[in-house]
PDB file of C-alpha atoms in Angstrom:
ATOM      1  CA  UNK Y   1     126.279 -83.478  87.832  1.00 60.00           C
ATOM      2  CA  UNK Y   2     122.608 -83.637  86.996  1.00 58.00           C
ATOM      3  CA  UNK Y   3     120.268 -80.860  85.924  1.00 65.00           C
ATOM      4  CA  UNK Y   4     119.665 -78.242  88.575  1.00 73.00           C
ATOM      5  CA  UNK Y   5     116.763 -75.848  88.967  1.00 78.00           C
ATOM      6  CA  UNK Y   6     117.954 -72.670  90.679  1.00 86.00           C
ATOM      7  CA  UNK Y   7     115.570 -70.985  93.073  1.00 84.00           C
ATOM      8  CA  UNK Y   8     115.433 -67.373  94.148  1.00 85.00           C
ATOM      9  CA  UNK Y   9     115.373 -68.362  97.820  1.00 84.00           C
ATOM     10  CA  UNK Y  10     119.131 -68.763  98.315  1.00 90.00           C
ATOM     11  CA  UNK Y  11     122.329 -67.679  96.597  1.00 94.00           C
ATOM     12  CA  UNK Y  12     123.288 -69.920  93.679  1.00 95.00           C
ATOM     13  CA  UNK Y  13     126.681 -70.785  95.200  1.00 95.00           C
ATOM     14  CA  UNK Y  14     124.888 -72.125  98.287  1.00 95.00           C
ATOM     15  CA  UNK Y  15     122.446 -74.120  96.147  1.00 95.00           C
ATOM     16  CA  UNK Y  16     125.368 -75.594  94.209  1.00 96.00           C
ATOM     17  CA  UNK Y  17     127.150 -76.466  97.457  1.00 95.00           C
ATOM     18  CA  UNK Y  18     123.997 -78.179  98.767  1.00 92.00           C
ATOM     19  CA  UNK Y  19     123.704 -80.140  95.516  1.00 93.00           C
ATOM     20  CA  UNK Y  20     127.284 -81.400  95.855  1.00 95.00           C
ATOM     21  CA  UNK Y  21     126.582 -82.322  99.498  1.00 93.00           C
ATOM     22  CA  UNK Y  22     123.458 -84.235  98.429  1.00 92.00           C
ATOM     23  CA  UNK Y  23     125.527 -86.106  95.844  1.00 93.00           C
ATOM     24  CA  UNK Y  24     128.009 -87.057  98.588  1.00 94.00           C
ATOM     25  CA  UNK Y  25     125.245 -88.238 100.928  1.00 90.00           C
ATOM     26  CA  UNK Y  26     123.593 -90.221  98.114  1.00 92.00           C
ATOM     27  CA  UNK Y  27     126.896 -91.910  97.255  1.00 92.00           C
ATOM     28  CA  UNK Y  28     127.111 -90.378  93.788  1.00 94.00           C
ATOM     29  CA  UNK Y  29     130.359 -88.700  94.866  1.00 95.00           C
ATOM     30  CA  UNK Y  30     132.496 -91.031  96.966  1.00 95.00           C
ATOM     31  CA  UNK Y  31     135.682 -90.407  98.953  1.00 95.00           C
ATOM     32  CA  UNK Y  32     138.538 -89.868  96.523  1.00 96.00           C
ATOM     33  CA  UNK Y  33     136.285 -88.851  93.627  1.00 97.00           C
ATOM     34  CA  UNK Y  34     137.174 -85.682  91.739  1.00 97.00           C
ATOM     35  CA  UNK Y  35     134.649 -82.884  91.521  1.00 97.00           C
ATOM     36  CA  UNK Y  36     133.973 -81.539  88.045  1.00 95.00           C
ATOM     37  CA  UNK Y  37     136.249 -78.594  87.292  1.00 95.00           C
ATOM     38  CA  UNK Y  38     135.097 -75.062  88.047  1.00 95.00           C
ATOM     39  CA  UNK Y  39     135.164 -74.250  84.326  1.00 95.00           C
ATOM     40  CA  UNK Y  40     133.171 -77.365  83.445  1.00 96.00           C
ATOM     41  CA  UNK Y  41     130.433 -76.625  85.995  1.00 95.00           C
ATOM     42  CA  UNK Y  42     130.350 -72.933  85.066  1.00 95.00           C
ATOM     43  CA  UNK Y  43     129.955 -73.757  81.372  1.00 95.00           C
ATOM     44  CA  UNK Y  44     127.415 -76.543  81.888  1.00 93.00           C
ATOM     45  CA  UNK Y  45     125.110 -74.486  84.123  1.00 92.00           C
ATOM     46  CA  UNK Y  46     125.919 -71.062  82.636  1.00 92.00           C
ATOM     47  CA  UNK Y  47     127.315 -69.767  85.920  1.00 94.00           C
ATOM     48  CA  UNK Y  48     130.056 -67.327  86.699  1.00 95.00           C
ATOM     49  CA  UNK Y  49     133.218 -69.310  87.571  1.00 96.00           C
ATOM     50  CA  UNK Y  50     133.539 -67.198  90.734  1.00 97.00           C
ATOM     51  CA  UNK Y  51     130.153 -68.567  91.889  1.00 97.00           C
ATOM     52  CA  UNK Y  52     131.340 -72.146  91.401  1.00 97.00           C
ATOM     53  CA  UNK Y  53     134.669 -71.368  93.087  1.00 97.00           C
ATOM     54  CA  UNK Y  54     132.873 -69.950  96.098  1.00 97.00           C
ATOM     55  CA  UNK Y  55     130.766 -73.105  96.496  1.00 97.00           C
ATOM     56  CA  UNK Y  56     133.863 -75.290  96.168  1.00 97.00           C
ATOM     57  CA  UNK Y  57     135.800 -73.112  98.619  1.00 97.00           C
ATOM     58  CA  UNK Y  58     133.086 -73.517 101.260  1.00 96.00           C
ATOM     59  CA  UNK Y  59     133.232 -77.282 100.777  1.00 97.00           C
ATOM     60  CA  UNK Y  60     137.010 -77.105 101.226  1.00 96.00           C
ATOM     61  CA  UNK Y  61     136.666 -74.887 104.314  1.00 96.00           C
ATOM     62  CA  UNK Y  62     134.438 -77.572 105.842  1.00 94.00           C
ATOM     63  CA  UNK Y  63     137.025 -80.259 104.957  1.00 94.00           C
ATOM     64  CA  UNK Y  64     134.553 -82.059 102.707  1.00 96.00           C
ATOM     65  CA  UNK Y  65     136.812 -81.673  99.690  1.00 97.00           C
ATOM     66  CA  UNK Y  66     140.515 -81.045  99.346  1.00 96.00           C
ATOM     67  CA  UNK Y  67     142.488 -79.183  96.724  1.00 94.00           C
ATOM     68  CA  UNK Y  68     145.211 -81.125  94.978  1.00 94.00           C
ATOM     69  CA  UNK Y  69     147.505 -78.733  93.233  1.00 93.00           C
ATOM     70  CA  UNK Y  70     147.232 -79.080  89.492  1.00 92.00           C
ATOM     71  CA  UNK Y  71     144.653 -81.873  89.763  1.00 94.00           C
ATOM     72  CA  UNK Y  72     141.500 -80.239  91.135  1.00 94.00           C
ATOM     73  CA  UNK Y  73     139.168 -80.834  94.043  1.00 96.00           C
ATOM     74  CA  UNK Y  74     138.574 -84.274  95.557  1.00 97.00           C
ATOM     75  CA  UNK Y  75     136.101 -85.627  98.104  1.00 97.00           C
ATOM     76  CA  UNK Y  76     137.884 -86.292 101.405  1.00 96.00           C
ATOM     77  CA  UNK Y  77     137.849 -89.711 103.064  1.00 93.00           C
ATOM     78  CA  UNK Y  78     135.885 -88.460 106.074  1.00 92.00           C
ATOM     79  CA  UNK Y  79     133.367 -86.346 104.100  1.00 94.00           C
ATOM     80  CA  UNK Y  80     130.438 -88.793 104.132  1.00 86.00           C
ATOM     81  CA  UNK Y  81     130.794 -89.611 107.838  1.00 89.00           C
ATOM     82  CA  UNK Y  82     131.075 -85.922 108.735  1.00 91.00           C
ATOM     83  CA  UNK Y  83     128.127 -84.986 106.521  1.00 90.00           C
ATOM     84  CA  UNK Y  84     125.913 -87.728 107.882  1.00 88.00           C
ATOM     85  CA  UNK Y  85     126.546 -86.597 111.459  1.00 91.00           C
ATOM     86  CA  UNK Y  86     125.963 -82.945 110.565  1.00 89.00           C
ATOM     87  CA  UNK Y  87     122.820 -83.632 108.552  1.00 86.00           C
ATOM     88  CA  UNK Y  88     121.361 -85.873 111.282  1.00 91.00           C
ATOM     89  CA  UNK Y  89     121.955 -83.199 113.887  1.00 94.00           C
ATOM     90  CA  UNK Y  90     120.443 -80.510 111.648  1.00 91.00           C
ATOM     91  CA  UNK Y  91     117.392 -82.693 110.995  1.00 93.00           C
ATOM     92  CA  UNK Y  92     116.846 -83.412 114.682  1.00 96.00           C
ATOM     93  CA  UNK Y  93     117.313 -79.780 115.730  1.00 96.00           C
ATOM     94  CA  UNK Y  94     115.664 -77.919 112.852  1.00 95.00           C
ATOM     95  CA  UNK Y  95     113.355 -80.134 110.805  1.00 94.00           C
ATOM     96  CA  UNK Y  96     112.077 -82.749 113.262  1.00 95.00           C
ATOM     97  CA  UNK Y  97     110.507 -80.250 115.711  1.00 95.00           C
ATOM     98  CA  UNK Y  98     108.425 -78.836 112.830  1.00 95.00           C
ATOM     99  CA  UNK Y  99     107.417 -82.322 111.660  1.00 95.00           C
ATOM    100  CA  UNK Y 100     106.515 -83.341 115.213  1.00 94.00           C
ATOM    101  CA  UNK Y 101     104.452 -80.187 115.696  1.00 95.00           C
ATOM    102  CA  UNK Y 102     102.522 -80.922 112.491  1.00 94.00           C
ATOM    103  CA  UNK Y 103     101.955 -84.565 113.538  1.00 94.00           C
ATOM    104  CA  UNK Y 104     100.550 -83.377 116.855  1.00 94.00           C
ATOM    105  CA  UNK Y 105      98.437 -80.668 115.208  1.00 95.00           C
ATOM    106  CA  UNK Y 106      96.907 -83.255 112.861  1.00 94.00           C
ATOM    107  CA  UNK Y 107      96.350 -85.724 115.691  1.00 94.00           C
ATOM    108  CA  UNK Y 108      98.169 -88.541 113.917  1.00 93.00           C
ATOM    109  CA  UNK Y 109      98.863 -91.735 115.867  1.00 92.00           C
ATOM    110  CA  UNK Y 110     102.114 -93.673 115.681  1.00 89.00           C
ATOM    111  CA  UNK Y 111     100.305 -96.600 114.026  1.00 89.00           C
ATOM    112  CA  UNK Y 112      99.075 -94.318 111.231  1.00 90.00           C
ATOM    113  CA  UNK Y 113     102.579 -93.007 110.646  1.00 91.00           C
ATOM    114  CA  UNK Y 114     104.162 -96.463 110.526  1.00 90.00           C
ATOM    115  CA  UNK Y 115     101.461 -98.174 108.464  1.00 89.00           C
ATOM    116  CA  UNK Y 116     103.062 -97.373 105.058  1.00 88.00           C
ATOM    117  CA  UNK Y 117     106.380 -98.781 106.269  1.00 87.00           C
ATOM    118  CA  UNK Y 118     104.799-101.939 107.641  1.00 86.00           C
ATOM    119  CA  UNK Y 119     102.781-102.432 104.451  1.00 82.00           C
ATOM    120  CA  UNK Y 120     105.841-102.194 102.228  1.00 76.00           C
ATOM    121  CA  UNK Y 121     105.186 -98.623 101.159  1.00 64.00           C
ATOM    122  CA  UNK Y 122     101.467 -99.102 100.444  1.00 65.00           C
ATOM    123  CA  UNK Y 123      98.919 -96.845 102.121  1.00 60.00           C
TER     124      UNK Y 123
END
């Protein structure tokens, strides 16, 4: 895992879970990959092992990882597909309405929004 800055806005176990999910969506963790051990993560980030276990358990409850007795936790084969569908739905239902409202409030036209894409990322 990479360095993580913990915020006060959400419980650390939830932030850790979201970080693992981001790693799955970004392809850093692929189906079949092992997650770092609870002890390893706890030591590296100076966390209570129970905090790490709780994050991992939520991932397991959502069938994103599976426990293999004596081996650890592994990313499931369907994790990335499931996550992508869930994250798309969450974006469309929670984030997009706020973005759209701001676009309308600022009076931005579609051409203005697409210009950076059409210009290869240049403004």
